[in-house]
Coordinates of C-alpha atoms and ligand atoms in Angstrom, one line a residue:
X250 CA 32.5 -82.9 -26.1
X251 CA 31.3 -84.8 -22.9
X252 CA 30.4 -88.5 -23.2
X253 CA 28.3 -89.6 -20.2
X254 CA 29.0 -93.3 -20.1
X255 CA 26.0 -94.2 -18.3
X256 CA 22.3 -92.4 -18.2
X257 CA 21.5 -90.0 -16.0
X258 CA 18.4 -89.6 -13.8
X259 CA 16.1 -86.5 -14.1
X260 CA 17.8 -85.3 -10.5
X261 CA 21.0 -85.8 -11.8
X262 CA 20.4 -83.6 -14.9
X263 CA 18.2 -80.4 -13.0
X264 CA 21.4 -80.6 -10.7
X265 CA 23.9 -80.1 -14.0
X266 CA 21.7 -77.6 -15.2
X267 CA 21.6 -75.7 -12.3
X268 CA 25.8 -75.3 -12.4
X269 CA 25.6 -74.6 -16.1
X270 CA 22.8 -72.1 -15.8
X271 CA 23.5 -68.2 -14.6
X272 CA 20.9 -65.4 -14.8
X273 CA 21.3 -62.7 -16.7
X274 CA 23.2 -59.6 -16.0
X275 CA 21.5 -56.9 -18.2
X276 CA 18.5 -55.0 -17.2
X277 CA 17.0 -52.3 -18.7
X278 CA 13.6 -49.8 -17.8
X279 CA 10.2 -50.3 -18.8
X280 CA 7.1 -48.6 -18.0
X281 CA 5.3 -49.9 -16.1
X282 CA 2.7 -51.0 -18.8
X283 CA 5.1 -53.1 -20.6
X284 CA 6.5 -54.8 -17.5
X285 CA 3.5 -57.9 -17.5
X286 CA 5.7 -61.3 -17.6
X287 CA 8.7 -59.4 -17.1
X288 CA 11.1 -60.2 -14.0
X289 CA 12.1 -57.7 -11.8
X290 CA 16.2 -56.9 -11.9
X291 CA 16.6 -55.2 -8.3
X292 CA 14.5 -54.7 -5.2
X293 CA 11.7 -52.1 -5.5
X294 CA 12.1 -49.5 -2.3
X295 CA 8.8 -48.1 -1.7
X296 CA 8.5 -44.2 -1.7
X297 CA 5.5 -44.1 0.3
X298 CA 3.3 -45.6 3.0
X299 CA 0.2 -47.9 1.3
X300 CA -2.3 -46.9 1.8
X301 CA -1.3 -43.1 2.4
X302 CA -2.9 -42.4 5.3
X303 CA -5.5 -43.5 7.7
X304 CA -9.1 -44.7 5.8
X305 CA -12.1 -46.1 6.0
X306 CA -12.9 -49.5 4.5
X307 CA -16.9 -48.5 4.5
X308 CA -19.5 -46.5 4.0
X309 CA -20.7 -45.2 7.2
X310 CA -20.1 -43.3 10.3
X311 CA -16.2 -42.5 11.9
X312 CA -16.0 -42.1 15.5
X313 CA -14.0 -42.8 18.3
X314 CA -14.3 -46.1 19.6
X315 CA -13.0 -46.1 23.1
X316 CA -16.5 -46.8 25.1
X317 CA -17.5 -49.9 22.6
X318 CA -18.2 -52.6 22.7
X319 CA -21.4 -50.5 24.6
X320 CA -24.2 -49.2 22.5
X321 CA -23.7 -45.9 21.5
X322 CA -25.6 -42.5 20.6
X323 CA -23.1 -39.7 18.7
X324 CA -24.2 -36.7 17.1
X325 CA -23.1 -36.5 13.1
X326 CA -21.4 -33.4 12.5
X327 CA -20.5 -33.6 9.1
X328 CA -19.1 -35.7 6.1
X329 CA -15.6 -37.2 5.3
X330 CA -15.6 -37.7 1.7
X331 CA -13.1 -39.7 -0.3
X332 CA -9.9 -37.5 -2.1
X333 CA -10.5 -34.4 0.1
X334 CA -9.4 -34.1 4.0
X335 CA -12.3 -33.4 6.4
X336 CA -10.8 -30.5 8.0
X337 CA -13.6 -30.1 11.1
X338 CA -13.0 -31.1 15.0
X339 CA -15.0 -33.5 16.5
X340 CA -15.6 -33.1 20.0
X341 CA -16.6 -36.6 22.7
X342 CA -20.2 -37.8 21.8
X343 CA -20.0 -36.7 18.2
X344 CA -19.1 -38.6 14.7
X345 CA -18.5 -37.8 11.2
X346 CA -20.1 -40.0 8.2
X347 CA -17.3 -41.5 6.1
X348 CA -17.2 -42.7 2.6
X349 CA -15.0 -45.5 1.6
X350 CA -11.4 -44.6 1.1
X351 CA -12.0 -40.7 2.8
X352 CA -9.0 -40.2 5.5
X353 CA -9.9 -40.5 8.6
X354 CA -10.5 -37.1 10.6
X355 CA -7.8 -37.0 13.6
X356 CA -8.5 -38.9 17.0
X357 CA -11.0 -41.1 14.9
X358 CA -9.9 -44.6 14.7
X359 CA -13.2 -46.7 14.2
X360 CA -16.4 -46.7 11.1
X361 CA -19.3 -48.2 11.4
X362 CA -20.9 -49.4 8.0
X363 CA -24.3 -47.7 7.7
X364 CA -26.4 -50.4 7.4
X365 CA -25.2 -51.2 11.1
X366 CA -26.9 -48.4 12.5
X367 CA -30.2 -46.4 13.1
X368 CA -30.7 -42.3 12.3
X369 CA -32.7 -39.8 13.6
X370 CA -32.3 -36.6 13.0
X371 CA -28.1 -35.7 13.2
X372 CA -28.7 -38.8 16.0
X373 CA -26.6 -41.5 14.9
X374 CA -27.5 -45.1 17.0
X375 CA -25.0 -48.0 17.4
X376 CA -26.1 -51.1 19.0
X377 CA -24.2 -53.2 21.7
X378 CA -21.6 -55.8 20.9
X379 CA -21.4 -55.3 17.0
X380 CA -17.7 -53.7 16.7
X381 CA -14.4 -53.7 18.5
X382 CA -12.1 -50.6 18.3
X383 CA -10.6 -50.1 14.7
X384 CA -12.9 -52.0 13.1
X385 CA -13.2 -50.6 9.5
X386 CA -10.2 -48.5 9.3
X387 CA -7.1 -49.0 7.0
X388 CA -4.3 -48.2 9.0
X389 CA -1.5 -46.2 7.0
X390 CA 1.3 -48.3 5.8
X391 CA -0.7 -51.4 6.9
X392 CA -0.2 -53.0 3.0
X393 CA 3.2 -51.3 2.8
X394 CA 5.9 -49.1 4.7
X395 CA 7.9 -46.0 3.1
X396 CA 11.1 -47.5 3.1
X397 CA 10.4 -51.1 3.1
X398 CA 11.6 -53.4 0.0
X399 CA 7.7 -53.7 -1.8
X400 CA 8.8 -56.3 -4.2
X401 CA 11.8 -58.4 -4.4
X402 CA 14.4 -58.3 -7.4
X403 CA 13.4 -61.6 -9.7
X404 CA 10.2 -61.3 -8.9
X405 CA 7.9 -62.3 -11.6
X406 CA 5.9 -59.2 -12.7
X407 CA 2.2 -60.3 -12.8
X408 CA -1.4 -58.6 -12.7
X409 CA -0.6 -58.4 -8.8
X410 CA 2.9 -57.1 -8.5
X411 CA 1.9 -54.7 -11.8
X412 CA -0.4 -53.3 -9.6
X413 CA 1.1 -53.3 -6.4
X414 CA 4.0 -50.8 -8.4
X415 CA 1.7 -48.9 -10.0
X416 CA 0.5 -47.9 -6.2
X417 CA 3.5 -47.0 -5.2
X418 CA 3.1 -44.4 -8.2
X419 CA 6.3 -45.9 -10.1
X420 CA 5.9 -45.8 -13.5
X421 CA 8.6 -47.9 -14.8
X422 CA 10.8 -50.1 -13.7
X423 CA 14.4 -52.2 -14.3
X424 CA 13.9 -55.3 -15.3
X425 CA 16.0 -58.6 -16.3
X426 CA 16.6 -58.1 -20.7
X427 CA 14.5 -60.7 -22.3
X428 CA 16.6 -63.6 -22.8
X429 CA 16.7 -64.2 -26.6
X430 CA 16.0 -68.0 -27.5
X431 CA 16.8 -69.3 -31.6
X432 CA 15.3 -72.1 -32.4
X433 CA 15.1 -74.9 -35.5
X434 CA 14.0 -77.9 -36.1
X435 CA 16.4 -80.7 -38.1
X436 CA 15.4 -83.2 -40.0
X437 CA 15.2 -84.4 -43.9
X438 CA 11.6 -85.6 -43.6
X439 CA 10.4 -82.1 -41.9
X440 CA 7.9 -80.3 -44.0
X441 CA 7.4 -76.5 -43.3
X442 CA 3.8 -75.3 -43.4
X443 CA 3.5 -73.7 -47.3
X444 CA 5.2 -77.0 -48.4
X445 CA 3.2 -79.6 -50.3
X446 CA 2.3 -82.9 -48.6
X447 CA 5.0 -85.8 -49.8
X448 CA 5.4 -89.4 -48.9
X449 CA 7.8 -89.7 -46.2
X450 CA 7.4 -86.2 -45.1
X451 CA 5.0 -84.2 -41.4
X452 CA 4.8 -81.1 -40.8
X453 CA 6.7 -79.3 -38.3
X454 CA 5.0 -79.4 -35.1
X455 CA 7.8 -78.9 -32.9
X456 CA 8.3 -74.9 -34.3
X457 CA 5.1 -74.0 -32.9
X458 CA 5.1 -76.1 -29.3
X459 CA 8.4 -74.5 -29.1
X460 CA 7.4 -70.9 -29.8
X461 CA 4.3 -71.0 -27.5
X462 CA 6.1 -72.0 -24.7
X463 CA 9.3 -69.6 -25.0
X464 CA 6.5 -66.7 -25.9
X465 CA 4.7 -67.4 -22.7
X466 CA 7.7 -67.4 -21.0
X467 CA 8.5 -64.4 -21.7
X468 CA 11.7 -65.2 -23.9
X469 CA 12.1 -63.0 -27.2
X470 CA 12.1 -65.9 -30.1
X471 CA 13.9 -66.1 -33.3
X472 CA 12.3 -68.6 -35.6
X473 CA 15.6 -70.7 -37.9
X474 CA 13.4 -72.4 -39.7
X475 CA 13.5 -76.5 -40.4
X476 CA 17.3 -77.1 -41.1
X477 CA 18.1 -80.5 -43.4
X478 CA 20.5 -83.1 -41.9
X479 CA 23.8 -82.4 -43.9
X480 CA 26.9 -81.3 -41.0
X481 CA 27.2 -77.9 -43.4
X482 CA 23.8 -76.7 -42.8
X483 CA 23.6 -77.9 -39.7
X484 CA 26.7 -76.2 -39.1
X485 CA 26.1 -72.9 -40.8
X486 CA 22.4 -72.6 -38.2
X487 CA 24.4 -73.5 -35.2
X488 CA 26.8 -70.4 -36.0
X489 CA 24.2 -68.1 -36.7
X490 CA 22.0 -68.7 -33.6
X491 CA 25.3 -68.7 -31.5
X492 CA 25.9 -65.1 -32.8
X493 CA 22.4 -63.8 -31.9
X494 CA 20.9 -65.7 -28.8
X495 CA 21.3 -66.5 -25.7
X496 CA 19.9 -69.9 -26.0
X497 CA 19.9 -72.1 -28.8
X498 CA 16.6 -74.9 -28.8
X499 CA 17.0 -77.6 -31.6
X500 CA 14.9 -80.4 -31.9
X501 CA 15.4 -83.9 -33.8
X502 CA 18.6 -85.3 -34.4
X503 CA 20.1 -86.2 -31.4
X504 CA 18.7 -90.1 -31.2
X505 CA 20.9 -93.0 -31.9
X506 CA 20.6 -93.0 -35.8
X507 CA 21.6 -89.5 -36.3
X508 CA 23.7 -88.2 -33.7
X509 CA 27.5 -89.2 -34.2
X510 CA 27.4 -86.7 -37.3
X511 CA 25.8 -84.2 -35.2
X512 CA 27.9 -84.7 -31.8
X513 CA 31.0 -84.8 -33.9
X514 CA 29.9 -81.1 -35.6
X515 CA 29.1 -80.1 -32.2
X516 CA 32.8 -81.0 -30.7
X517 CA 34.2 -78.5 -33.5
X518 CA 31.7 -76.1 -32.1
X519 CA 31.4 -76.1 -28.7
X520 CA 31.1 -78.2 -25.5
X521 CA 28.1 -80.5 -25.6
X522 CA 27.6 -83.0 -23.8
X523 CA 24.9 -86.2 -25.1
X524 CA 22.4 -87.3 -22.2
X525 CA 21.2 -90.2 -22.3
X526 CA 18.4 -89.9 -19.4
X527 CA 16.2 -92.3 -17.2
X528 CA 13.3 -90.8 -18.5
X529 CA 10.4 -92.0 -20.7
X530 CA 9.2 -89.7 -23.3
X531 CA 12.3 -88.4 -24.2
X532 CA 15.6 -90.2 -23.5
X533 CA 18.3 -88.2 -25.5
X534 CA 19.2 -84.4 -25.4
X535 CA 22.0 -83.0 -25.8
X536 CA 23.2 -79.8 -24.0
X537 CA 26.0 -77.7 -23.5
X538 CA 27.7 -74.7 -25.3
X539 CA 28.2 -73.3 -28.8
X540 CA 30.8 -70.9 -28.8
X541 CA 30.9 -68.2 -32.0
X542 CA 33.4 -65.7 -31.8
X543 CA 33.3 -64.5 -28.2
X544 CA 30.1 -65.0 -28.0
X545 CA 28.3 -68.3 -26.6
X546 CA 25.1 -69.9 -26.5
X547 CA 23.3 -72.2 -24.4
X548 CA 22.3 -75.1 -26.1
X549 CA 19.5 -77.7 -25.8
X550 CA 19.5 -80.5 -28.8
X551 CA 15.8 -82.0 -27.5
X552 CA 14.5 -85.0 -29.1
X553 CA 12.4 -84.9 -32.5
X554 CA 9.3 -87.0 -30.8
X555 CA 6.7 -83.8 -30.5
X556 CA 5.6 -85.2 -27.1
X557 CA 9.3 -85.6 -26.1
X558 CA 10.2 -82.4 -26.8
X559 CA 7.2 -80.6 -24.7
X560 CA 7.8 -83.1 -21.9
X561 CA 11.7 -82.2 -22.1
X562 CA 10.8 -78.3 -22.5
X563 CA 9.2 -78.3 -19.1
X564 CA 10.8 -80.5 -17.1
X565 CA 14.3 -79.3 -18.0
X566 CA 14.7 -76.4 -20.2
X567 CA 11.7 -74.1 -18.5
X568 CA 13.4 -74.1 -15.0
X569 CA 17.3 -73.7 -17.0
X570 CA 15.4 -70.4 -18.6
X571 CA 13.8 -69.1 -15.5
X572 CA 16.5 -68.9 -14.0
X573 CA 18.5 -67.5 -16.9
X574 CA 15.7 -64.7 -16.8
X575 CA 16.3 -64.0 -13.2
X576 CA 13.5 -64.9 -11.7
X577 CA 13.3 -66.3 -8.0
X578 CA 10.2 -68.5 -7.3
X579 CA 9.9 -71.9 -5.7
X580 CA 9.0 -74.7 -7.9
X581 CA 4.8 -75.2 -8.2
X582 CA 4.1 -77.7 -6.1
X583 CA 2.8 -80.8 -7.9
X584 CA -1.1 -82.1 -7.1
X585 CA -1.9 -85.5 -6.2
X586 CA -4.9 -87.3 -7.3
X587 CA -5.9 -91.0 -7.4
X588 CA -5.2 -93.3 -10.4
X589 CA -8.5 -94.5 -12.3
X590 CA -6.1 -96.7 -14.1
X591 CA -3.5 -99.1 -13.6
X592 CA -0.2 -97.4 -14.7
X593 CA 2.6 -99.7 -15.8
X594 CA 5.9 -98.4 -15.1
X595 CA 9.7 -100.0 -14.3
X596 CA 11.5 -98.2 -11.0
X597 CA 14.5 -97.0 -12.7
X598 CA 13.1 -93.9 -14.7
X599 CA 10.9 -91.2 -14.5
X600 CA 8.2 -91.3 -16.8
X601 CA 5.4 -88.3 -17.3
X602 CA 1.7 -89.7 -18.8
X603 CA -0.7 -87.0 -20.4
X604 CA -3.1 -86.7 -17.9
X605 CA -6.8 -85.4 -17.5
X606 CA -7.5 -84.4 -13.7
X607 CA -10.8 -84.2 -12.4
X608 CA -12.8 -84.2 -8.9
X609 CA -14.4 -87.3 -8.1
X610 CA -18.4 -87.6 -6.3
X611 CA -16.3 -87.0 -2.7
X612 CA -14.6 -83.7 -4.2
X613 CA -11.0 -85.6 -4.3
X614 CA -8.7 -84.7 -7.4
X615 CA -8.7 -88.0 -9.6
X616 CA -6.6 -88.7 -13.0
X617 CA -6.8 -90.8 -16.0
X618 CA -4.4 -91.1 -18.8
X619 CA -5.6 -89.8 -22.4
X620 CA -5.1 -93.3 -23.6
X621 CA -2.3 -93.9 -26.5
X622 CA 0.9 -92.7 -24.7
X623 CA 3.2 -92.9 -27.8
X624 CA 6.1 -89.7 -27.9
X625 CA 4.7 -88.7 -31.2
X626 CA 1.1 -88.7 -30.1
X627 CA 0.7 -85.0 -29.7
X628 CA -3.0 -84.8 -29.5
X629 CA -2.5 -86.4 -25.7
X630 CA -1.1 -83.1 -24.7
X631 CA -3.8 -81.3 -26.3
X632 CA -6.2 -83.7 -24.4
X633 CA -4.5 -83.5 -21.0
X634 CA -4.4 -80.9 -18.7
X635 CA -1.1 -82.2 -16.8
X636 CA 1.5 -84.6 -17.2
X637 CA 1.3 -87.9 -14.3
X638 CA 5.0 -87.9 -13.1
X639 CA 5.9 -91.3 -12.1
X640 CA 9.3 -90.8 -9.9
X641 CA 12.5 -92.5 -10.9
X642 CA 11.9 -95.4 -7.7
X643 CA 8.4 -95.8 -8.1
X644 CA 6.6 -99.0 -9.5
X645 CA 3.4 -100.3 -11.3
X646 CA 0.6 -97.3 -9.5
X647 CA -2.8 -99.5 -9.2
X648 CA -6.0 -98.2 -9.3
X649 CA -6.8 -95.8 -6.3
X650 CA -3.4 -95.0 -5.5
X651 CA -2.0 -90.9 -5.3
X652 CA 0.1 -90.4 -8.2
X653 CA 2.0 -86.6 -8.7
X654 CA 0.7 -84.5 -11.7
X655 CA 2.3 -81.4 -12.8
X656 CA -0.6 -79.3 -14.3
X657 CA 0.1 -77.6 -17.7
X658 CA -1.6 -74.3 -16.3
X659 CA 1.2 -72.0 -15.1
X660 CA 4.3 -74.5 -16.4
X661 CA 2.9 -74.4 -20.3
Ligands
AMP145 P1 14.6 -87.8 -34.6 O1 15.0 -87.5 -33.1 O2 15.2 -86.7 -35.4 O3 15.0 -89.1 -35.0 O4 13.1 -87.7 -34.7 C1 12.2 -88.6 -34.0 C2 10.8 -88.5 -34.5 O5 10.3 -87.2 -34.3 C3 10.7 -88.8 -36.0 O6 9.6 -89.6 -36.2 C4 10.6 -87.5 -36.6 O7 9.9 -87.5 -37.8 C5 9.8 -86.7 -35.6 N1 10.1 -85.3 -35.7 C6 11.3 -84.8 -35.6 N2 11.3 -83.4 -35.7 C7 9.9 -83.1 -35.8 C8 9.2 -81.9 -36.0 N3 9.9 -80.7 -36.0 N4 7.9 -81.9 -36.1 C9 7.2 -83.1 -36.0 N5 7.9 -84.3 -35.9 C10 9.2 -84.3 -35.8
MG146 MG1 15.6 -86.5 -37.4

């Protein structure tokens, strides 16, 4: 066990996590319809040019554009239709009509869409100055070459890249094993939903914040339940999710009050480390390693606040999981928009507000906060679309100035 005498900033702790953090070594294949959310464990070599071959973009007419941009007059000797070659010659002066996605007959290299032109007869018209030379026509290999790396390994597998493999007629793939995350909630007063109301007693909300966001991640969950604060029990969870996960998520019992029975259960168990962090919600977590057998987990003790733990979920323990999954993306960008309020804030810490962003009357991006900003007021993440982050150095933000959001869509 770690003491950190002093807090540490948010910087300071995505800079531990990243040393304590490696992805993944196991991969295994998946066809191709499975593969949605999954991350991509080596570089994908395409087998093939795409598109295959030569094509038009267009309904219309295929000829050979070397005398535009003049007005032209070609005879149509036939039709190019799509999924069968157009086998034919074409001689100077003549031109074939083209559907979209039909190859291109050879020493054609520009289409005309139809409703460009004029027809009499097989006499095909095209006016002056409305093409250039390979207008129209896909060039072969122009989305991707035979040979070329099509997607990179720890690339997130979305609609896009599902489909990009798919038309490079691959129909599975190795991806990244899905990292396996345990999870339980600690705490005397923590009702399970089935239990009877009782004075004292909530419900657990943090179970289910903490499911959705490891399900959308992509993670493979196992649910421990609410687990009472007595060191055996406490004990007896951390041992069991240490034997099955990769990742152990607790929430609750790491605050002042509680936590010298749980760091001293941790010592005997692992290598934790207690955070104290400049950070409003969500000032204590403790994180480090349970070891069972010679197995070991990672472990993140977030705080009980619901709003803590969501805030501390994304800013810390969605990156430390990423990259445990193997996947390779920049960070999203944050948005700025203009304060409709006052915010009150001490340099010294980082604090995130529950946010609603909105365009103001010029188009700009403007935010107010959901109003109560209390760590347990979870309805204000439910209101909000993204969290304000106030930076560790930054002040009091007055009404008009840019403040940072980090929208919920793509992070939650
Ligand atoms: P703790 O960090 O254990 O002192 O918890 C801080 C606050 O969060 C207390 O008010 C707890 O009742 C509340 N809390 C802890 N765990 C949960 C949970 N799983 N669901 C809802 N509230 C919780
Ligand atoms: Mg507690």
């Amino acid at each position: 066990m770690r003491e950190t005498p002093t807090s540490l900033s948010v910087e300071a702790v995505l800079a531990h996590l990243e040393q304590m953090t490696v992805p993944l070594s196991d991969s295994e294949p998946v066809a191709l319809v499975q593969a949605l959310d999954r991350v991509l464990a080596e570089d994908v070599i395409s087998p093939l040019n795409v598109p295959p071959h030569d094509n038009s973009a267009m309904d219309g007419y295929a000829f050979n554009g070397q005398s535009l941009p003049q007005a032209q007059t070609l005879q149509v000797v036939g039709t190019a239709l799509a999924g069968q070659a157009w086998t034919g010659s074409v001689l100077p002066g003549q031109c074939v009509k083209i559907m979209t996605g039909a190859i291109m007959p050879p020493g054609l290299d520009t289409v005309v869409a139809q409703e460009m032109t004029r027809v009499q007869g097989d006499q095909l018209h095209i006016p002056a100055g409305t093409l250039q030379r390979g207008d129209n026509c896909r060039l072969c290999g122009e989305d991707i070459q035979a040979g070329n790396i099509a997607l990179k390994s720890g690339t997130r597998l979305g609609p896009a890249a599902c489909g990009l493999l798919a038309s490079l007629g691959l129909p599975e793939v190795r991806v990244t094993r899905r990292l396996k995350v345990a999870y339980f909630s600690t705490g005397d007063e923590i009702l399970s939903l089935g239990q009877a109301p009782r004075e004292g007693a909530v419900y657990d909300s943090n179970r289910y914040t903490v499911h959705g966001m490891l399900t959308r991640l992509g993670c493979s969950v196992l649910d421990m339940g609410v687990v009472r604060d007595d060191p055996a029990l406490l004990e007896a969870a951390f041992r069991q999710a240490a034997a099955q996960a990769d990742v152990i998520i607790t929430s609750g019992g790491v605050s002042v009050g509680e936590a010298d029975f749980t760091k001293a259960m941790m010592k005997q168990l692992g290598d934790v480390a207690f955070w104290r962090i400049d950070m409003r919600p969500g000032r204590p977590m403790a994180v480090g390693r349970i070891h069972q057998g010679d197995r070991s987990a990672v472990l993140f003790g977030l705080p009980g606040n619901p709003v803590a733990v969501m805030v501390t979920f994304m800013a810390f323990v969605r990156p430390a999981l990423e990259r445990m999954m193997g996947m390779q993306r920049p960070a999203l960008p944050l948005l700025k928009a203009r304060s409709q309020e006052v915010l009150r804030k001490k340099p010294g810490r980082t604090e995130y507000q529950r946010g609603v962003v909105t365009r103001d009357t010029q188009g700009q991006l403007q935010v107010i906060t959901t109003g109560l900003q209390g760590s347990g007021v979870l309805s204000s993440m439910v209101q909000a679309n993204g969290l304000i982050v106030l930076h560790h150095d930054q002040g009091t933000a007055q009404i008009g100035d840019w403040v940072d959001v980090m929208m919920f869509d793509g992070h939650l």
